[in-house]
Tab-separated table of C-alpha atoms in Angstrom:
chain	number	residue	atom	x	y	z
A	29	ALA	CA	167.164	102.294	99.262
A	30	GLN	CA	166.407	105.337	97.478
A	31	THR	CA	166.020	108.288	98.356
A	32	VAL	CA	164.965	112.130	96.656
A	33	THR	CA	166.121	115.594	98.231
A	34	GLN	CA	165.030	118.557	97.699
A	35	SER	CA	166.833	121.500	99.291
A	36	GLN	CA	164.712	123.799	99.161
A	37	PRO	CA	162.148	124.035	101.786
A	38	GLU	CA	160.690	126.926	100.949
A	39	MET	CA	161.056	129.380	97.804
A	40	SER	CA	159.375	133.002	96.543
A	41	VAL	CA	159.233	134.829	93.100
A	42	GLN	CA	156.811	137.402	91.698
A	43	GLU	CA	154.269	136.650	88.800
A	44	ALA	CA	154.968	136.128	85.305
A	45	GLU	CA	159.114	135.136	86.204
A	46	THR	CA	160.694	131.756	85.811
A	47	VAL	CA	161.437	129.991	88.869
A	48	THR	CA	163.948	126.472	88.787
A	49	LEU	CA	163.028	123.976	92.134
A	50	SER	CA	165.824	121.859	92.484
A	51	CYS	CA	165.874	117.746	93.103
A	52	THR	CA	168.464	115.361	93.352
A	53	TYR	CA	167.956	111.553	94.108
A	54	ASP	CA	170.362	108.330	94.826
A	55	THR	CA	169.654	105.311	93.195
A	56	SER	CA	171.752	102.046	91.985
A	57	GLU	CA	168.571	101.603	89.498
A	58	ASN	CA	169.149	101.847	85.873
A	59	ASN	CA	165.648	101.854	84.533
A	60	TYR	CA	163.237	104.017	86.582
A	61	TYR	CA	160.672	107.309	86.302
A	62	LEU	CA	161.003	110.668	87.720
A	63	PHE	CA	157.601	113.114	89.054
A	64	TRP	CA	156.868	116.231	89.840
A	65	TYR	CA	153.901	116.626	92.015
A	66	LYS	CA	151.864	119.910	93.292
A	67	GLN	CA	149.247	119.997	96.050
A	68	PRO	CA	147.866	122.961	96.404
A	69	PRO	CA	146.122	123.789	99.820
A	70	SER	CA	143.284	121.757	98.894
A	71	ARG	CA	146.086	118.778	98.984
A	72	GLN	CA	145.084	117.166	96.392
A	73	MET	CA	148.348	115.886	94.534
A	74	ILE	CA	148.418	116.504	90.864
A	75	LEU	CA	150.641	115.171	88.302
A	76	VAL	CA	153.158	118.304	86.668
A	77	ILE	CA	155.253	116.070	84.504
A	78	ARG	CA	156.948	112.988	84.194
A	79	GLN	CA	160.266	111.554	82.737
A	80	GLU	CA	161.474	108.244	81.497
A	81	ALA	CA	165.156	107.511	82.583
A	82	TYR	CA	166.136	106.142	79.350
A	83	LYS	CA	164.903	109.286	77.349
A	84	GLN	CA	167.641	111.794	77.144
A	85	GLN	CA	165.058	113.797	75.789
A	86	ASN	CA	164.180	116.987	79.224
A	87	ALA	CA	160.126	116.633	79.093
A	88	THR	CA	157.524	119.515	78.830
A	89	GLU	CA	154.461	120.418	79.437
A	90	ASN	CA	153.455	123.649	79.049
A	91	ARG	CA	154.995	126.300	81.042
A	92	PHE	CA	156.567	123.484	82.978
A	93	SER	CA	159.970	121.453	81.895
A	94	VAL	CA	162.739	119.581	83.355
A	95	ASN	CA	166.363	119.311	83.187
A	96	PHE	CA	166.728	115.876	83.565
A	97	GLN	CA	170.764	115.076	84.505
A	98	LYS	CA	171.121	111.097	84.590
A	99	ALA	CA	174.565	111.238	85.608
A	100	ALA	CA	174.600	113.655	88.156
A	101	LYS	CA	171.253	112.282	89.620
A	102	SER	CA	169.643	115.229	89.164
A	103	PHE	CA	165.882	116.191	88.155
A	104	SER	CA	165.122	120.060	88.408
A	105	LEU	CA	161.809	121.283	87.874
A	106	LYS	CA	161.414	125.010	85.377
A	107	ILE	CA	158.161	126.978	85.906
A	108	SER	CA	158.099	129.351	83.032
A	109	ASP	CA	155.719	132.471	83.192
A	110	SER	CA	154.631	131.565	86.971
A	111	GLN	CA	151.165	132.472	87.654
A	112	LEU	CA	149.707	132.570	91.553
A	113	GLY	CA	147.935	129.685	90.810
A	114	ASP	CA	151.135	127.886	90.614
A	115	THR	CA	151.696	128.533	94.149
A	116	ALA	CA	151.662	125.198	96.303
A	117	MET	CA	154.063	122.408	97.885
A	118	TYR	CA	156.271	120.936	94.848
A	119	PHE	CA	157.682	117.201	95.488
A	120	CYS	CA	159.779	115.024	93.896
A	121	ALA	CA	159.109	111.185	93.184
A	122	PHE	CA	161.403	108.482	92.184
A	123	MET	CA	159.975	105.817	90.782
A	124	THR	CA	161.003	101.975	90.540
A	125	VAL	CA	159.594	98.739	90.647
A	126	SER	CA	159.706	96.754	94.537
A	127	ASN	CA	160.476	93.306	94.719
A	128	PHE	CA	156.483	92.784	95.581
A	129	GLY	CA	156.355	93.947	91.596
A	130	ASN	CA	154.776	97.222	92.701
A	131	GLU	CA	155.593	100.747	91.645
A	132	LYS	CA	156.947	102.490	94.837
A	133	LEU	CA	157.049	105.946	94.804
A	134	THR	CA	159.543	107.638	96.983
A	135	PHE	CA	159.112	111.355	96.989
A	136	GLY	CA	161.046	114.191	98.536
A	137	THR	CA	160.063	116.234	101.773
A	138	GLY	CA	158.571	119.426	99.144
A	139	THR	CA	159.124	122.891	98.203
A	140	ARG	CA	156.745	125.146	99.620
A	141	LEU	CA	156.699	127.483	96.369
A	142	THR	CA	154.451	130.733	96.923
A	143	ILE	CA	154.222	133.317	93.151
A	144	ILE	CA	153.840	136.771	94.572
A	145	PRO	CA	151.373	138.703	92.945
B	18	GLY	CA	135.524	110.593	84.687
B	19	ALA	CA	135.411	110.545	88.355
B	20	GLY	CA	138.799	111.047	90.489
B	21	VAL	CA	139.991	108.956	93.011
B	22	SER	CA	137.451	109.921	96.358
B	23	GLN	CA	138.563	109.402	100.063
B	24	SER	CA	136.119	110.100	103.407
B	25	PRO	CA	135.902	111.228	105.975
B	26	SER	CA	137.768	114.353	104.419
B	27	ASN	CA	138.758	115.434	108.041
B	28	LYS	CA	138.355	113.064	111.394
B	29	VAL	CA	139.179	113.997	114.655
B	30	THR	CA	138.737	110.908	117.297
B	31	GLU	CA	140.545	111.124	120.865
B	32	LYS	CA	143.329	108.714	121.750
B	33	GLY	CA	142.991	104.616	121.812
B	34	LYS	CA	140.126	104.785	119.709
B	35	ASP	CA	139.625	103.032	116.238
B	36	VAL	CA	139.766	104.931	112.588
B	37	GLU	CA	138.408	103.967	109.763
B	38	LEU	CA	139.473	105.536	106.446
B	39	ARG	CA	138.069	105.066	103.043
B	40	CYS	CA	139.164	105.306	99.310
B	41	ASP	CA	137.468	104.568	96.429
B	42	PRO	CA	140.203	104.420	93.120
B	43	ILE	CA	139.546	105.633	89.219
B	44	SER	CA	136.948	102.971	87.567
B	45	GLY	CA	139.164	100.298	85.870
B	46	HIS	CA	142.191	100.939	88.435
B	47	THR	CA	143.577	97.243	89.976
B	48	ALA	CA	145.870	99.108	91.942
B	49	LEU	CA	146.016	101.130	94.981
B	50	TYR	CA	148.115	102.862	97.223
B	51	TRP	CA	148.250	103.967	100.786
B	52	TYR	CA	150.424	106.735	101.504
B	53	ARG	CA	150.561	109.267	104.775
B	54	GLN	CA	152.174	112.591	104.737
B	55	SER	CA	153.112	113.599	108.031
B	56	LEU	CA	153.421	117.128	109.147
B	57	GLY	CA	156.177	119.223	106.918
B	58	GLN	CA	157.419	115.949	105.929
B	59	GLY	CA	157.302	113.826	101.853
B	60	LEU	CA	155.001	110.998	101.498
B	61	GLU	CA	155.348	107.981	103.136
B	62	PHE	CA	154.432	104.571	101.671
B	63	LEU	CA	152.143	102.645	103.194
B	64	ILE	CA	150.829	99.449	101.554
B	65	TYR	CA	149.880	98.232	98.222
B	66	PHE	CA	146.967	96.450	96.725
B	67	GLN	CA	146.689	94.638	93.557
B	68	GLY	CA	143.756	93.603	92.945
B	69	ASN	CA	141.852	92.218	96.588
B	70	SER	CA	145.422	91.200	97.255
B	71	ALA	CA	147.787	93.552	98.965
B	72	PRO	CA	151.627	91.905	97.960
B	73	ASP	CA	153.081	94.691	99.518
B	74	LYS	CA	152.757	95.680	103.463
B	75	SER	CA	156.086	96.734	104.172
B	76	GLY	CA	155.158	100.913	104.718
B	77	LEU	CA	152.984	100.018	107.543
B	78	PRO	CA	154.077	101.103	110.495
B	79	SER	CA	152.380	98.781	113.218
B	80	ASP	CA	150.089	96.096	113.736
B	81	ARG	CA	147.671	98.314	114.473
B	82	PHE	CA	147.475	99.244	111.168
B	83	SER	CA	145.524	97.445	108.649
B	84	ALA	CA	143.721	98.316	105.266
B	85	GLU	CA	141.667	95.603	103.493
B	86	ARG	CA	140.151	96.134	99.460
B	87	THR	CA	136.654	94.327	98.079
B	88	GLY	CA	135.897	93.504	95.032
B	89	GLY	CA	139.014	95.052	93.431
B	90	SER	CA	137.631	98.875	93.809
B	91	VAL	CA	136.837	100.479	97.575
B	92	SER	CA	139.722	99.827	100.460
B	93	THR	CA	139.739	100.605	104.017
B	94	LEU	CA	142.700	101.784	106.261
B	95	THR	CA	142.159	100.992	109.548
B	96	ILE	CA	144.000	102.063	112.943
B	97	GLN	CA	143.056	100.569	116.256
B	98	ARG	CA	144.269	102.604	119.063
B	99	THR	CA	144.987	105.458	117.633
B	100	GLN	CA	148.275	107.435	119.484
B	101	GLN	CA	149.093	111.410	118.712
B	102	GLU	CA	151.869	110.387	116.377
B	103	ASP	CA	149.858	108.937	114.016
B	104	SER	CA	148.072	112.291	113.431
B	105	ALA	CA	148.654	112.622	109.475
B	106	VAL	CA	146.884	113.123	105.993
B	107	TYR	CA	145.854	109.800	104.642
B	108	LEU	CA	146.430	109.783	100.974
B	109	CYS	CA	145.383	107.125	98.713
B	110	ALA	CA	145.789	106.578	94.954
B	111	SER	CA	145.354	104.686	92.380
B	112	SER	CA	146.809	103.425	88.986
B	113	TYR	CA	146.326	101.402	85.897
B	114	GLY	CA	148.485	98.326	87.610
B	115	THR	CA	148.694	96.182	84.547
B	116	SER	CA	151.463	97.407	82.800
B	117	GLY	CA	153.934	96.715	85.797
B	118	TYR	CA	156.524	99.239	85.252
B	119	GLN	CA	155.594	102.790	83.815
B	120	GLU	CA	152.319	103.462	85.588
B	121	THR	CA	151.415	106.986	86.619
B	122	GLN	CA	149.769	107.277	90.227
B	123	TYR	CA	146.353	109.681	90.910
B	124	PHE	CA	145.573	110.769	94.124
B	125	GLY	CA	143.004	111.764	96.448
B	126	PRO	CA	142.734	114.884	98.465
B	127	GLY	CA	143.589	112.769	101.401
B	128	THR	CA	141.871	112.772	105.088
B	129	ARG	CA	143.741	114.474	107.766
B	130	LEU	CA	143.759	112.863	111.104
B	131	LEU	CA	143.637	114.650	114.539
B	132	VAL	CA	144.276	112.411	117.503
B	133	LEU	CA	143.905	114.116	120.339
């Protein structure tokens, strides 16, 4: 079974600063995908970034980038030049194919990020 | 185009009553997922649909929970004889579901269920 651990329940940073959210996972799979989702107070889960495990290059989406360390099973999210709109819960998720053929997402417990004006 | 929609947005019910939660996936998405998010927790997988069939129901917590999908589109999650521990946000997600291993799931806004 896969597990995803987010060890930082809450974080806060000043606007415009850089913040890194941690995520570790445990799996025996070799091919999988990793995701960061953002959940603002509206409850809508929004995809922030995804990383294919077979790719060595770290994914980047504008101000969001990841540090993917496959051997260490670590997948941290870096937010640069943080903005007030980045305030949300951030969930790390691991995707693999279940025995039933579907892509099953396993989520961490989340990190509540607050950007301070 | 429209995203995943869910209704109702909020539902308050009394213990023992049945509730139905609805999900409208993104048009053209054949895969549909239900998740449950309890207070302070991550998301817990409930059930997966491919078209109208549900090959993976492994996450349903008890036989009080059931779901169906019709026309390969709308899905309904039904909870019978609700209990207080059923209180949670129920999230629906959909994906293209065609390639089998690389589909991003897109989420709806969820239904917050409160059982009194």
